[in-house]
Coordinates of C-alpha atoms (C1' of nucleotides) in Angstrom, one line a residue:
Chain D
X1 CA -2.8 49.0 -31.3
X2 CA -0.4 46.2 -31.3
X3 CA 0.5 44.0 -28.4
X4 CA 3.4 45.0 -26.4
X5 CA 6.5 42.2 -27.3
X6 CA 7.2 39.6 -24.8
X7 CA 10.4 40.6 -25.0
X8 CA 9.9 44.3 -24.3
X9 CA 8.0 43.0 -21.1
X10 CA 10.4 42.9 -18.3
X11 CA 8.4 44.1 -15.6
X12 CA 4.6 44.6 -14.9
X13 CA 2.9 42.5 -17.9
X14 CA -0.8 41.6 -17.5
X15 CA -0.8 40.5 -21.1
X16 CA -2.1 37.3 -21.9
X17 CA 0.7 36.7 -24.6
X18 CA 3.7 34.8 -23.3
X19 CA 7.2 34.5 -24.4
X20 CA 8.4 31.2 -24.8
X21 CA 10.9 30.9 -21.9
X22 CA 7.6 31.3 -20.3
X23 CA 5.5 29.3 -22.1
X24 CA 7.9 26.5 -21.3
X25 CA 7.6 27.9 -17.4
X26 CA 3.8 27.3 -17.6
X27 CA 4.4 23.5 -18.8
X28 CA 6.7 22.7 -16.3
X29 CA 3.9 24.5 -13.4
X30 CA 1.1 22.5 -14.8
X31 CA 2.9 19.2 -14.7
X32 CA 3.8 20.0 -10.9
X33 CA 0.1 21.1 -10.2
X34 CA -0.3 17.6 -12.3
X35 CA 1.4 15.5 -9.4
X36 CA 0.8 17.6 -6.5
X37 CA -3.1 17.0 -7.2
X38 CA -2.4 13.1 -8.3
X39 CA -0.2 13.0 -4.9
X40 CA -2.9 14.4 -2.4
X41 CA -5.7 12.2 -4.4
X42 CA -2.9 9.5 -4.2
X43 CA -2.4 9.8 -0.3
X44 CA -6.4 10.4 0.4
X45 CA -8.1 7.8 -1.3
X46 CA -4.8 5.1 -2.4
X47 CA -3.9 5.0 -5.7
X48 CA -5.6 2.3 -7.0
X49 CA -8.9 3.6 -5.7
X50 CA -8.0 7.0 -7.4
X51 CA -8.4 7.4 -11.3
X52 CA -6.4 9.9 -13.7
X53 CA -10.6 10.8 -14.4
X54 CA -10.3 12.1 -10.4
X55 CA -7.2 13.6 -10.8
X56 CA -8.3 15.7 -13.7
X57 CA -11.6 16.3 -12.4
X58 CA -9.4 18.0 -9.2
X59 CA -7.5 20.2 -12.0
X60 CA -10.7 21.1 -14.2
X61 CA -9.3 19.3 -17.4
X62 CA -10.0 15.5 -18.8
X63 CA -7.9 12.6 -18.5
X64 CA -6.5 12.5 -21.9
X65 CA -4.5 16.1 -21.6
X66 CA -2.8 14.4 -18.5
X67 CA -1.3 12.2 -21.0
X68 CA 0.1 15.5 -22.5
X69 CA 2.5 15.8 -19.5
X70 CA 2.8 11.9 -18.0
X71 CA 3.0 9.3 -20.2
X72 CA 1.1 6.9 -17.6
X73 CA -0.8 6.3 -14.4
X74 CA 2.3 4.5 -13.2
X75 CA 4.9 7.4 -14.1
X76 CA 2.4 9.8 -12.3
X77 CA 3.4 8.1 -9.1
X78 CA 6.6 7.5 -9.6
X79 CA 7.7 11.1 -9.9
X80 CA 5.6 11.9 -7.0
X81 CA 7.6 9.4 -5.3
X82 CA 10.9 10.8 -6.7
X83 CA 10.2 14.3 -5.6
X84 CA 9.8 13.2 -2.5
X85 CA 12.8 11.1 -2.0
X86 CA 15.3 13.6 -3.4
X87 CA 13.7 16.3 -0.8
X88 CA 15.1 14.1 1.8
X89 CA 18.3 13.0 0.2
X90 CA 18.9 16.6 -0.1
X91 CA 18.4 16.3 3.6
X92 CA 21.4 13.3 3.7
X93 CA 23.7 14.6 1.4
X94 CA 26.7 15.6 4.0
X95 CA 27.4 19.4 3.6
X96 CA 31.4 19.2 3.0
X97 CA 32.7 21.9 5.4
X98 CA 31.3 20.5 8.3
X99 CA 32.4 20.6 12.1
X100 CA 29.0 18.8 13.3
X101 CA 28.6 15.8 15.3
X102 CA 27.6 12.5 13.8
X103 CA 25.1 12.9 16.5
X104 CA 24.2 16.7 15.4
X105 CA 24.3 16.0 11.7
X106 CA 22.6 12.9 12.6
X107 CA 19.7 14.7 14.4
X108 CA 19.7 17.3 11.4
X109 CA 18.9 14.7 9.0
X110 CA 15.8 13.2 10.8
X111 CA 14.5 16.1 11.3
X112 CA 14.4 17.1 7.6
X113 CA 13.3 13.8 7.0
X114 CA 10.0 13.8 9.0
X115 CA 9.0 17.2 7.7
X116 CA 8.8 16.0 4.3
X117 CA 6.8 12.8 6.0
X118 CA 4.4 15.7 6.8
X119 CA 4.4 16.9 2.8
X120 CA 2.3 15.5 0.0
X121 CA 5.4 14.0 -1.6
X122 CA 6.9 12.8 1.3
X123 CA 4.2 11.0 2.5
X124 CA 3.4 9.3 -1.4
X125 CA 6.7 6.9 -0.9
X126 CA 5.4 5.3 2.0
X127 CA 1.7 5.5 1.7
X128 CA 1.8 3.4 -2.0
X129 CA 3.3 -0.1 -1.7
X130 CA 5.5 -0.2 -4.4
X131 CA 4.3 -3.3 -6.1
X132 CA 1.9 -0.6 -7.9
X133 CA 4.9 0.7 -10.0
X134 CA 6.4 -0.7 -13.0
X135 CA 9.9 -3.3 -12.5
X136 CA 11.6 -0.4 -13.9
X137 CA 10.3 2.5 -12.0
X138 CA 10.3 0.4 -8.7
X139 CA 14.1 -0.8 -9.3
X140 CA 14.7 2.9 -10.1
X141 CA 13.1 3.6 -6.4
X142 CA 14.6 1.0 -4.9
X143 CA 18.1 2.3 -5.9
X144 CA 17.0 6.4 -4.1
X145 CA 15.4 4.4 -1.2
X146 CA 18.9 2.5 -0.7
X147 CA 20.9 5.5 -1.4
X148 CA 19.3 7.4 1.3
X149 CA 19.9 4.4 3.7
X150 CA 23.4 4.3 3.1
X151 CA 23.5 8.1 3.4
X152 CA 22.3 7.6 7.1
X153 CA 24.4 4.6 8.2
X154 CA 27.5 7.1 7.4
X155 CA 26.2 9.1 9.3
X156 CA 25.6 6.7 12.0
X157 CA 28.9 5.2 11.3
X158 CA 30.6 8.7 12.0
X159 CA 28.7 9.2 15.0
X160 CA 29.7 6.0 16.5
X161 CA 33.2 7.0 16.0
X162 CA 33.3 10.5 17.0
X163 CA 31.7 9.1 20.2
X164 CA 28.4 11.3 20.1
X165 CA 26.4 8.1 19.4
X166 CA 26.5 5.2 21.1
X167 CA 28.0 1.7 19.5
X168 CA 24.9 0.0 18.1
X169 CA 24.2 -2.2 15.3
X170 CA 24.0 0.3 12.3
X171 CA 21.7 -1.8 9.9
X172 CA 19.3 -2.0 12.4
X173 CA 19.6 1.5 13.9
X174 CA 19.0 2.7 10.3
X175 CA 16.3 0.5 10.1
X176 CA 14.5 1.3 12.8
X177 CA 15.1 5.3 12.6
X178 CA 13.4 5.3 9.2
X179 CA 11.0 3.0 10.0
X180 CA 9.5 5.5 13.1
X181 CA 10.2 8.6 10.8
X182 CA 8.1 6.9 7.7
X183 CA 5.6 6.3 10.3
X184 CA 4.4 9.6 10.1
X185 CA 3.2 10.1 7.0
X186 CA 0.7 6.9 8.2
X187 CA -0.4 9.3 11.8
X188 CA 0.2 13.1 10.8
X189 CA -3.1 14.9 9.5
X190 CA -2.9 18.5 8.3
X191 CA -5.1 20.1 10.6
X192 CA -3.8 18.4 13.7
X193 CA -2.8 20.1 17.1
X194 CA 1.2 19.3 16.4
X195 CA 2.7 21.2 14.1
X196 CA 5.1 19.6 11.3
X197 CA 8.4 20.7 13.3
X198 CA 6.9 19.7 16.2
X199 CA 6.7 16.8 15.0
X200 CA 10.3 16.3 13.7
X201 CA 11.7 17.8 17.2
X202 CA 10.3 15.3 19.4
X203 CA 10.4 12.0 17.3
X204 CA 13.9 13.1 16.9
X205 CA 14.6 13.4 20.8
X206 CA 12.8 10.0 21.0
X207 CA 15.0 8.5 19.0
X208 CA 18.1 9.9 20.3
X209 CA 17.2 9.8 23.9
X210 CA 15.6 6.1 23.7
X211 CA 13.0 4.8 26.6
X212 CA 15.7 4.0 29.0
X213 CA 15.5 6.5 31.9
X214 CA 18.9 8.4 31.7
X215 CA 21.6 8.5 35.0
X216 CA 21.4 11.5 37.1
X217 CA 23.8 13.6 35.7
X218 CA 22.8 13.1 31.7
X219 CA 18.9 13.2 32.8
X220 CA 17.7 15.7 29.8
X221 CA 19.2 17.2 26.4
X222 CA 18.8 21.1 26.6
X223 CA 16.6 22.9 24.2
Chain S
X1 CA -15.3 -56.1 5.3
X2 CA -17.7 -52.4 6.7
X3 CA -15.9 -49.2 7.3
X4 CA -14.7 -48.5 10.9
X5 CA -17.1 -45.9 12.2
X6 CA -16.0 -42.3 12.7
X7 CA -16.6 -42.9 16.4
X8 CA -14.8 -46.0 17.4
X9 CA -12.1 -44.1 15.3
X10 CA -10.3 -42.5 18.6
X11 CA -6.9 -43.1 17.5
X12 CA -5.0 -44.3 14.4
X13 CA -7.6 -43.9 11.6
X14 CA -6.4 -43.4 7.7
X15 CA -9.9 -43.8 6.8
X16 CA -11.3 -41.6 4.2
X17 CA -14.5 -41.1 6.0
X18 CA -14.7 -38.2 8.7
X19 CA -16.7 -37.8 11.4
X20 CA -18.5 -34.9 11.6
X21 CA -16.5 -33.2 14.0
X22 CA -13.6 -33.7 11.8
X23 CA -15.4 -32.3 9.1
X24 CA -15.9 -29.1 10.5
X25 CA -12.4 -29.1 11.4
X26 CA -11.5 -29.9 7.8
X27 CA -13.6 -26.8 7.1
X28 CA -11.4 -24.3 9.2
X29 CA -8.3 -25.9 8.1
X30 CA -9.2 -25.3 4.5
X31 CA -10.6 -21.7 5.2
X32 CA -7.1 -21.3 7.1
X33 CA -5.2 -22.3 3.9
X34 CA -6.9 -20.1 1.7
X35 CA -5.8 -17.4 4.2
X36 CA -2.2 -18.3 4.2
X37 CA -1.9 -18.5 0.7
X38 CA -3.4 -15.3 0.3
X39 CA -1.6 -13.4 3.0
X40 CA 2.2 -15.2 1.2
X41 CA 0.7 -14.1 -2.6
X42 CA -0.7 -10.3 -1.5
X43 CA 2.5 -9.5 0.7
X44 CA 4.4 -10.8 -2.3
X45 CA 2.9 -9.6 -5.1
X46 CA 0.9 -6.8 -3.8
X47 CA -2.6 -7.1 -3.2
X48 CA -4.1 -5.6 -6.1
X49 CA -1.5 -7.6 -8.4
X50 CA -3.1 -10.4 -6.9
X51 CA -6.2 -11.8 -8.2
X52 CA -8.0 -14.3 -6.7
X53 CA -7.8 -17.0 -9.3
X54 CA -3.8 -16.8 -8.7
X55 CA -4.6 -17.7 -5.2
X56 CA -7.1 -20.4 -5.9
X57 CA -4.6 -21.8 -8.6
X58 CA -2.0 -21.6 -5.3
X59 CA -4.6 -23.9 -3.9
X60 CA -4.9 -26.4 -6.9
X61 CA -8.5 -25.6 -6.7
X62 CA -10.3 -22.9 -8.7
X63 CA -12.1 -19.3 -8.2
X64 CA -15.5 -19.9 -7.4
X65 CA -14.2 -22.3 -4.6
X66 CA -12.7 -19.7 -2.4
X67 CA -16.5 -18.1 -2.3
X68 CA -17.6 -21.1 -0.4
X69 CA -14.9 -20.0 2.7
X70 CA -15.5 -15.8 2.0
X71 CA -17.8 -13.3 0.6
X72 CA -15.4 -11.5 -0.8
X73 CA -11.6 -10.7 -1.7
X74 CA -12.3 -7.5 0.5
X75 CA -12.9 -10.7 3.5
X76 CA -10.0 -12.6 2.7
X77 CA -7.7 -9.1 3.1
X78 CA -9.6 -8.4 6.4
X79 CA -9.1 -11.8 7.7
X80 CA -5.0 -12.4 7.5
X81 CA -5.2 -8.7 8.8
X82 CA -7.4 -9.8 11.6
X83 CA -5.1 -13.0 12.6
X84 CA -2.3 -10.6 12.7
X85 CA -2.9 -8.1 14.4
X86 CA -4.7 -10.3 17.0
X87 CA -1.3 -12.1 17.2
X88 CA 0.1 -8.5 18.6
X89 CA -2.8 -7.9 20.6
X90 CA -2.4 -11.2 22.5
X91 CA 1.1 -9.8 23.4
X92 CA -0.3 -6.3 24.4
X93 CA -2.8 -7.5 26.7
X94 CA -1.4 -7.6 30.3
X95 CA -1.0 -10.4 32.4
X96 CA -2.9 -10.1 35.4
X97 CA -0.1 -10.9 38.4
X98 CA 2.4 -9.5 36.9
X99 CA 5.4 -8.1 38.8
X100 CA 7.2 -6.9 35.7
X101 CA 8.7 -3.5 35.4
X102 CA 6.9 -1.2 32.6
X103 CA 10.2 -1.8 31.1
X104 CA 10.5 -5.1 30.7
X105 CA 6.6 -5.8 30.0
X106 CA 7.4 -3.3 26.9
X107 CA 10.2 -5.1 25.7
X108 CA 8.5 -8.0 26.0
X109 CA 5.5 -6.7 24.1
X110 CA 8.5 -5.1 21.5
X111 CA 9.6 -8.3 20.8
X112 CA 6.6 -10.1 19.9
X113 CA 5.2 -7.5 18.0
X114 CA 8.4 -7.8 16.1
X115 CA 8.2 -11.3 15.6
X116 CA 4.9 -11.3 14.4
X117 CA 6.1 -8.8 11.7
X118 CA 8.4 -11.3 10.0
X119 CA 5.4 -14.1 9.8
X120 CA 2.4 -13.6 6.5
X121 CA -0.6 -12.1 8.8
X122 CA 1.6 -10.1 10.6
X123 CA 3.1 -8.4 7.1
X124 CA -0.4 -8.0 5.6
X125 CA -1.1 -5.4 8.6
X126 CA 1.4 -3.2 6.8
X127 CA 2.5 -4.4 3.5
X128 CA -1.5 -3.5 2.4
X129 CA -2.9 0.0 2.3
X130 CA -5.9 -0.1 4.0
X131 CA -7.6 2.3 1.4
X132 CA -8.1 -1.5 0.0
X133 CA -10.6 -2.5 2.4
X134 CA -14.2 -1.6 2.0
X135 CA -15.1 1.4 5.1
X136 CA -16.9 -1.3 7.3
X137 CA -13.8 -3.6 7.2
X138 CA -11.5 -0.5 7.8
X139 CA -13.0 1.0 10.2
X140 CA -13.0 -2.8 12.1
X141 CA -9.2 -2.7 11.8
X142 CA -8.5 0.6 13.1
X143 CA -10.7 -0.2 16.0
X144 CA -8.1 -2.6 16.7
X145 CA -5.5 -1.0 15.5
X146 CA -6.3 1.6 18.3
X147 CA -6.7 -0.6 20.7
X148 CA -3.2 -2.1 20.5
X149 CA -1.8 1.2 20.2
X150 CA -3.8 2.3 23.5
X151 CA -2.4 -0.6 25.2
X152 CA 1.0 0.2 24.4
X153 CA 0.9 3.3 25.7
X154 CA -0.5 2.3 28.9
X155 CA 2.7 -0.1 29.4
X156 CA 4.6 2.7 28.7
X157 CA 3.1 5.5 31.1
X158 CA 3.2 2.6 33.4
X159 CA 6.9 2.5 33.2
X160 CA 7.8 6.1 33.3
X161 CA 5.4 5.7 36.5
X162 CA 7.4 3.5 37.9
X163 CA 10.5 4.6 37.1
X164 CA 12.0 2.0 34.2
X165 CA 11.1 4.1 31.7
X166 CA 12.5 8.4 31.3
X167 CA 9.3 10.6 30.8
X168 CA 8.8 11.5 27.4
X169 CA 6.0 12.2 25.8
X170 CA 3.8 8.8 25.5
X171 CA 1.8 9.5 22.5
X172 CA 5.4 10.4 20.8
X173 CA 7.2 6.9 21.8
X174 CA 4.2 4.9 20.9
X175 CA 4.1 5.8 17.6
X176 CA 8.0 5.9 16.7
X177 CA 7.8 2.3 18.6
X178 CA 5.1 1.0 16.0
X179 CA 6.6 2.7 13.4
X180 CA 10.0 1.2 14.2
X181 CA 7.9 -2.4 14.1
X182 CA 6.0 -2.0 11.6
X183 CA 8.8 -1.3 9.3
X184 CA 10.2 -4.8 9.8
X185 CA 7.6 -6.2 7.3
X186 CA 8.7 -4.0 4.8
X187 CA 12.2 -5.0 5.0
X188 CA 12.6 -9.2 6.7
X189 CA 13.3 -11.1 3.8
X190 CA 12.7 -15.2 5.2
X191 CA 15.8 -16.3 3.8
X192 CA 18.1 -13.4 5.3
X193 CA 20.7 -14.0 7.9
X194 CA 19.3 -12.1 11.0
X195 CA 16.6 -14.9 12.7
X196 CA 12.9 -13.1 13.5
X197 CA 14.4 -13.4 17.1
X198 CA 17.7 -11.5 16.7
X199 CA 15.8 -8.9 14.9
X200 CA 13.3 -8.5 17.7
X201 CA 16.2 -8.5 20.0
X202 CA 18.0 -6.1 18.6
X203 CA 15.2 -3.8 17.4
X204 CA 13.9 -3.8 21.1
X205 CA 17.6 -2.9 22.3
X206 CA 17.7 0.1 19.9
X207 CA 14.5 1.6 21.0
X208 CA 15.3 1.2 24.8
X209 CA 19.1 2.8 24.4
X210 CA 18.8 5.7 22.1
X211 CA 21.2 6.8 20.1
X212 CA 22.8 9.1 22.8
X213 CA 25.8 7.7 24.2
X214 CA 25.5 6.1 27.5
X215 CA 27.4 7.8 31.0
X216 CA 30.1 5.4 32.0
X217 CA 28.4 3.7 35.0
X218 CA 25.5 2.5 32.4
X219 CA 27.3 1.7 29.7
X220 CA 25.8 -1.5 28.1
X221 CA 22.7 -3.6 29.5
X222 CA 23.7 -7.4 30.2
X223 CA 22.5 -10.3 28.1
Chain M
dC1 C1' -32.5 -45.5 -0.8
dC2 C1' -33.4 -40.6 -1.2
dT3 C1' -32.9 -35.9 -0.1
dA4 C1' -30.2 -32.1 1.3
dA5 C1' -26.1 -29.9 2.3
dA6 C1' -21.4 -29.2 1.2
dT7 C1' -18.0 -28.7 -2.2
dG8 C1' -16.3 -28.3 -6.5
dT9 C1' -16.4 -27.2 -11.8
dT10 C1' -17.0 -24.6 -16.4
dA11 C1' -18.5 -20.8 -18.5
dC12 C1' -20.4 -16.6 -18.2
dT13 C1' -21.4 -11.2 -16.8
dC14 C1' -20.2 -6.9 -15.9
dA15 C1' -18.0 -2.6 -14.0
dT16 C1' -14.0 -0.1 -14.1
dG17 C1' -10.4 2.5 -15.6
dA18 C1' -6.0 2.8 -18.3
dG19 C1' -4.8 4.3 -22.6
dT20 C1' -5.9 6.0 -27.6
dA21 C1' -7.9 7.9 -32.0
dA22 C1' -9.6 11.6 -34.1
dC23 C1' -10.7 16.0 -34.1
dA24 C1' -10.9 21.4 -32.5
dT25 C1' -8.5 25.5 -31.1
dT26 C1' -5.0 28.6 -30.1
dC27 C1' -0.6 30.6 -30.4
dC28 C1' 4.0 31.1 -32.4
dT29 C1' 7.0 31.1 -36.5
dT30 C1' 8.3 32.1 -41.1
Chain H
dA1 C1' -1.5 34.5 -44.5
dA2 C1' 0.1 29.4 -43.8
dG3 C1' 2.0 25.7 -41.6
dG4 C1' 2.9 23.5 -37.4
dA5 C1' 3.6 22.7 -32.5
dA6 C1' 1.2 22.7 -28.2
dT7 C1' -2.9 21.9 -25.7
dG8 C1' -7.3 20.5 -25.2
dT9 C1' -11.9 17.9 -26.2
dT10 C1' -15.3 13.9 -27.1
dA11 C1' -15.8 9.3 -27.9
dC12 C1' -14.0 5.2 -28.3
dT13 C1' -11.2 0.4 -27.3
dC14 C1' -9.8 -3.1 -24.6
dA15 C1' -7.8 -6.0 -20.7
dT16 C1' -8.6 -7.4 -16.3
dG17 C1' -10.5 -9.4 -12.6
dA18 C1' -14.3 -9.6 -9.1
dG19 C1' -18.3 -11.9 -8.6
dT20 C1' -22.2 -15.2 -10.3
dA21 C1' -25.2 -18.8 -12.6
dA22 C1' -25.8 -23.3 -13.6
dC23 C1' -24.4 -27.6 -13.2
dA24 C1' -21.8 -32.1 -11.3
dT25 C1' -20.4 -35.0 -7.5
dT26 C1' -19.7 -36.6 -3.0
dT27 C1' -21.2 -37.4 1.9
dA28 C1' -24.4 -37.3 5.8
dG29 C1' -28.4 -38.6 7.8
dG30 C1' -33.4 -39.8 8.1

DNA sequence: CCTAAATGTTACTCATGAGTAACATTCCTT
DNA sequence: AAGGAATGTTACTCATGAGTAACATTTAGG
């Protein structure tokens, strides 16, 4: 009795035999399972203090097949890094029909950007000074980071002259904004008794609202 | 012609002979150095890109030296962290009689934790993972770490107490307020054109006004 | 003076962990 | 079947850098 053909195999196929579409699927899920295990050792223990011997031991294989799917320590990292940066700049690229706010789109953006702060990924861009990567690899990081931060002082900038934020200094509003969202990734465990939206909603409101106690009439946002 | 002794020596002395007062004064000075140098090196370089003998070469002096000041490279980490983040707690601690607003004792304490983020101990708080610290030595710095935070957040509930500051939730602010801080040391470059004052200033500014546009009447604080 | 403490040097040890060489096995292709 | 690509293993090499041993020199003080 001969195997059944991949090919034939369009639904229902507990064979062990895969086609080579999938075989090049199962590649691709092993080097995410790769750097979602590296990224969680990465954010647990720091990077330097965490070996590719650790990260393997986690995935039940030895160092050496790592280097089957990374071609070092450093890339490891750095496309943990990447994966998380291009959640959130999926989060700042401006959606082109829009009738938003500034202030709305604004608010959208942070929000996006502290739940990845709450995700394995997220978290490995600020959690691992980037003096551990390679010139290259940081320049290459360096250039998302900046990307994003221009991102978000058009946004700022549009917000400012729609009139739903208030004239500020933009470099330093951008600053500070993604300075207080990084922060999480530093404060936010798992298991903790505010969930990631949570999270996102009221840092948001913090930094929209500010610590200045608001006149009468414009006391408290809705929601 | 007899040296002048060390004790007639009150003012005026270029001798090379120090009394032994001076010498334990020479002692801290030197041990200071170390730290400086250290603190300027690992906030440059990174701390595990840093190896003591680059510091010691720093010094004009060699490695074994620096082990007559510390025990350890894990010590010398601990230490600029120490200095700075006493610098912030010095501003967090209140002064006694005091008839500042929770407002304005938070922008004070704002600004000099902001300050002390563009100087070398105050950037080894952040610019180092703490995963580089042995567990005694972290678990020393998040006891202080704690403590600032817990004195922020008292200014703060303070100030919503007394009106200066809009209710919001305390934990929330304080760490989006750190965060915002803290990020400074990631991004001050000495040479840059903002002075560590202005920054502070205008750092402060953003965290008390929000984003949020301001109602008429409140438009824009003085100063 | 003579000893002891402090301060500095040169020349090592030694653990760690990134990265590699060489070899085994399995699966797909022809 | 046979060759080769992909994937995995065991058993190394090798650089780095923290920390130390042993030794030299100066200074303080009895």
């Amino acid at each position: 009795m001969a195997p059944p053909k991949p090919t034939d195999a369009v639904l229902a196929d507990p064979s062990p035999w895969r086609s080579p579409a999938q075989r090049g699927r199962d590649r691709a899920l092993k080097r995410e399972a790769v750097l979602k295990a590296a990224a969680r050792l990465f954010n647990e223990k720091g990077f330097h203090a965490t070996s590719l011997d650790d990260v393997a031991r986690q995935l039940n294989v030895t160092k050496p097949t790592l280097y089957h799917y990374f071609r070092s320590k450093d890339e490891v990292l750095f496309e943990c890094c990447r994966m998380g940066l291009e959640m959130i700049e999926a989060a700042a690229t401006p959606v082109p029909g829009s009738s938003a706010s500034g202030l709305e789109r604004l608010r959208a953006l942070m929000e996006q950007y502290a739940e990845a702060m709450t995700m394995d990924f997220g978290m490995s861009i600020t959690r691992t000074p980037d003096t551990a990567l390679s010139p290259e690899n940081r320049a290459e990081l360096r250039r998302l980071k900046s990307q994003i931060d221009r991102a978000m002082r058009g946004v700022i900038q549009s917000g400012i002259e729609d009139g739903s934020i208030a004239p500020c200094d933009v470099r330093t509003a951008a600053f500070a904004i993604a300075g207080a969202l990084n922060a999480i990734a530093h404060w936010y465990k798992p298991g903790g008794p505010l969930a990631p939206a949570e999270i996102a909603r009221q840092t948001a409101d913090f930094l929209i609202q500010g610590l200045a106690p608001r006149t009468p009439e414009r006391r408290r946002r809705k929601r």
